[in-house]
Coordinates of C-alpha atoms in Angstrom, one line a residue:
X1 CA -13.1 71.5 -38.9
X2 CA -10.8 71.2 -35.9
X3 CA -10.4 67.6 -34.7
X4 CA -11.2 67.2 -31.1
X5 CA -8.9 64.9 -29.1
X6 CA -10.7 62.0 -27.5
X7 CA -10.9 62.3 -23.7
X8 CA -8.3 60.2 -21.8
X9 CA -5.7 60.6 -24.6
X10 CA -2.6 62.8 -24.9
X11 CA 0.6 63.1 -23.0
X12 CA -1.1 64.7 -20.0
X13 CA -3.2 61.6 -19.4
X14 CA -0.2 59.3 -20.0
X15 CA 1.8 61.3 -17.4
X16 CA -1.0 61.1 -14.9
X17 CA -1.3 57.3 -15.4
X18 CA 2.5 57.0 -14.9
X19 CA 2.4 59.2 -11.7
X20 CA -0.4 57.0 -10.4
X21 CA 2.0 54.2 -9.7
X22 CA 4.3 55.9 -7.2
X23 CA 1.4 57.8 -5.7
X24 CA -0.6 54.6 -5.0
X25 CA 2.5 52.7 -3.8
X26 CA 3.2 55.6 -1.4
X27 CA -0.3 55.7 -0.1
X28 CA -0.6 52.0 0.4
X29 CA 2.8 52.0 2.0
X30 CA 1.9 54.8 4.4
X31 CA -1.3 52.9 5.5
X32 CA 0.7 49.7 6.0
X33 CA 3.3 51.6 8.0
X34 CA 0.7 53.0 10.3
X35 CA -0.9 49.6 10.8
X36 CA 2.5 48.0 11.5
X37 CA 3.5 50.4 14.2
X38 CA 2.5 48.0 17.1
X39 CA 5.1 45.6 15.5
X40 CA 3.0 42.4 16.2
X41 CA 0.7 43.7 13.5
X42 CA 3.5 44.0 10.9
X43 CA 2.6 40.8 9.0
X44 CA -1.1 41.5 9.0
X45 CA -0.3 45.0 7.7
X46 CA 1.9 43.6 4.9
X47 CA -0.9 41.2 3.9
X48 CA -3.5 44.0 4.0
X49 CA -1.2 46.1 1.7
X50 CA -0.9 43.2 -0.6
X51 CA -4.6 42.7 -1.0
X52 CA -5.1 46.4 -1.5
X53 CA -2.4 46.6 -4.2
X54 CA -3.9 43.4 -5.8
X55 CA -7.2 45.2 -6.1
X56 CA -5.5 48.2 -7.7
X57 CA -3.6 46.0 -10.1
X58 CA -6.6 43.9 -11.2
X59 CA -9.4 46.3 -11.0
X60 CA -7.7 49.7 -11.3
X61 CA -9.0 50.7 -7.9
X62 CA -7.3 53.9 -6.7
X63 CA -8.5 53.9 -3.1
X64 CA -5.5 52.0 -2.0
X65 CA -5.0 54.0 1.3
X66 CA -8.5 53.3 2.6
X67 CA -8.7 49.8 1.1
X68 CA -5.6 48.8 3.0
X69 CA -7.4 49.6 6.3
X70 CA -10.5 47.7 5.0
X71 CA -8.4 44.7 4.1
X72 CA -6.8 44.8 7.5
X73 CA -10.2 44.8 9.2
X74 CA -11.2 41.9 7.0
X75 CA -8.2 39.7 7.8
X76 CA -6.6 40.6 11.1
X77 CA -8.3 37.8 13.1
X78 CA -6.9 35.3 10.7
X79 CA -3.4 36.8 10.4
X80 CA -2.7 38.3 13.9
X81 CA -1.7 35.0 15.6
X82 CA 0.7 34.3 12.8
X83 CA 1.9 37.9 13.0
X84 CA 2.7 37.5 16.7
X85 CA 4.5 34.2 16.1
X86 CA 6.5 35.7 13.3
X87 CA 7.7 38.5 15.5
X88 CA 8.9 36.0 18.1
X89 CA 10.6 33.8 15.5
X90 CA 12.3 36.7 13.7
X91 CA 13.4 38.0 17.1
X92 CA 15.0 34.6 18.0
X93 CA 16.6 34.3 14.6
X94 CA 18.0 37.9 14.9
X95 CA 19.5 36.9 18.3
X96 CA 21.0 33.8 16.8
X97 CA 22.5 35.8 14.0
X98 CA 24.0 38.3 16.5
X99 CA 25.4 35.4 18.6
X100 CA 26.8 33.7 15.6
X101 CA 28.5 36.9 14.5
X102 CA 29.9 37.5 17.9
X103 CA 31.4 34.0 18.0
X104 CA 32.9 34.3 14.6
X105 CA 34.4 37.7 15.4
X106 CA 35.9 36.4 18.6
X107 CA 37.2 33.2 17.0
X108 CA 36.0 31.0 19.9
X109 CA 33.6 28.1 20.5
X110 CA 33.4 26.1 17.3
X111 CA 30.4 24.2 18.7
X112 CA 28.5 27.4 19.3
X113 CA 29.3 28.5 15.7
X114 CA 28.0 25.1 14.4
X115 CA 24.8 25.4 16.4
X116 CA 24.3 29.0 15.4
X117 CA 25.0 28.1 11.8
X118 CA 22.2 25.5 11.9
X119 CA 19.7 28.3 12.2
X120 CA 20.6 29.7 8.8
X121 CA 18.4 27.3 6.8
X122 CA 15.5 28.1 9.2
X123 CA 16.1 31.8 8.7
X124 CA 16.1 31.5 4.9
X125 CA 12.9 29.4 5.0
X126 CA 11.1 32.0 7.2
X127 CA 12.2 34.8 4.9
X128 CA 11.0 33.0 1.8
X129 CA 7.6 32.1 3.2
X130 CA 7.1 35.7 4.4
X131 CA 8.1 36.9 1.0
X132 CA 5.7 34.7 -1.0
X133 CA 2.9 34.8 1.5
X134 CA 1.3 38.0 0.1
X135 CA 0.9 36.2 -3.3
X136 CA -0.9 33.3 -1.6
X137 CA -3.2 35.7 0.3
X138 CA -4.2 37.5 -2.8
X139 CA -4.9 34.3 -4.8
X140 CA -7.1 32.8 -2.2
X141 CA -8.8 35.8 -0.6
X142 CA -11.3 33.7 1.5
X143 CA -8.7 31.2 2.7
X144 CA -7.4 30.5 6.2
X145 CA -3.9 31.2 7.5
X146 CA -3.1 27.5 7.2
X147 CA -4.2 27.4 3.5
X148 CA -2.2 30.6 2.8
X149 CA 1.0 29.2 4.4
X150 CA 0.6 25.9 2.4
X151 CA 0.2 27.8 -0.9
X152 CA 3.1 30.0 -0.1
X153 CA 5.3 27.0 0.5
X154 CA 4.1 25.4 -2.7
X155 CA 4.8 28.5 -4.7
X156 CA 8.3 28.8 -3.3
X157 CA 9.1 25.2 -4.0
X158 CA 7.6 25.1 -7.5
X159 CA 9.0 28.5 -8.6
X160 CA 12.5 28.6 -7.2
X161 CA 13.9 31.0 -9.8
X162 CA 11.1 33.5 -9.3
X163 CA 11.4 33.2 -5.6
X164 CA 15.2 33.8 -5.7
X165 CA 14.8 36.8 -8.0
X166 CA 12.1 38.3 -5.8
X167 CA 14.3 37.7 -2.7
X168 CA 17.2 39.6 -4.4
X169 CA 14.9 42.4 -5.5
X170 CA 13.4 42.8 -2.1
X171 CA 16.9 43.0 -0.5
X172 CA 18.1 45.5 -3.1
X173 CA 15.0 47.7 -2.6
X174 CA 15.2 47.7 1.2
X175 CA 18.9 48.4 1.1
X176 CA 18.4 51.3 -1.3
X177 CA 15.5 52.7 0.7
X178 CA 17.8 52.3 3.8
X179 CA 20.0 55.0 2.2
X180 CA 17.0 57.3 2.3
X181 CA 15.2 56.5 5.5
X182 CA 12.5 59.1 4.9
X183 CA 11.2 56.9 2.1
X184 CA 10.9 53.7 4.2
X185 CA 7.4 54.6 5.7
X186 CA 6.1 55.1 2.2
X187 CA 7.7 52.4 0.1
X188 CA 9.3 50.0 2.6
X189 CA 6.3 47.7 2.6
X190 CA 4.5 48.5 -0.6
X191 CA 7.3 48.4 -3.1
X192 CA 8.6 44.9 -2.2
X193 CA 5.0 43.6 -2.1
X194 CA 4.2 45.2 -5.5
X195 CA 7.3 43.6 -7.0
X196 CA 6.5 40.1 -5.6
X197 CA 2.9 40.3 -6.8
X198 CA 4.0 41.4 -10.2
X199 CA 6.8 38.8 -10.3
X200 CA 4.3 35.9 -9.6
X201 CA 1.5 37.3 -11.8
X202 CA 0.4 34.6 -14.2
X203 CA 2.5 31.8 -12.7
X204 CA -0.6 29.9 -11.5
X205 CA -4.3 30.5 -11.5
X206 CA -5.8 32.0 -8.4
X207 CA -7.3 29.4 -6.0
X208 CA -10.4 31.4 -5.4
X209 CA -11.4 35.1 -5.3
X210 CA -14.2 36.9 -3.6
X211 CA -16.9 37.7 -6.1
X212 CA -18.0 40.8 -4.2
X213 CA -14.7 42.6 -3.4
X214 CA -13.3 42.5 0.1
X215 CA -14.6 39.3 1.9
X216 CA -15.7 39.3 5.4
X217 CA -13.5 37.9 8.1
X218 CA -13.4 34.2 8.5
X219 CA -15.2 32.8 11.6

């Protein structure tokens, strides 16, 4: 009697499961890119992508494209004010970096260089918080922006090695994708977020999770 192969086995199924990863990352990234187009919604879009990918990683949900929009709808009121503030702060830091570079290149105004250099620790802190924030948002899905920021800071301080590794990985990924700009809309958000979620997986138990999937927006 010919032995029948059990469904869900074989190299075909294995290949499909492997291909699911880039496909879902591309779909989530595309959704996040669309949501981030107004610029001030960039941070809310990143956090929505994180929550969507978190659902995929924990529950094998494959509706990452539509779930990214659902997560954005569920969280934008909590995240948009911080998103606007982040755009302003990043803009100011970018201007400071340009000013510092211009002063160094011209070799003038040591005081200006010292003042500009003082913004470097602030810039590093902002980048670290923004990097770890998706982890905090996924661990405490019903939390407030204040709670998420506090948890992100706690994770960054208590896991300096993981944070540094993820910072390097994110820089390498974005630099690599920058060589192929057509890939940025698909993986520019989702791949760094996926890596940081994977990197912090298991480092601490989640604060709380919604028992019924995507929570409603906080009042």
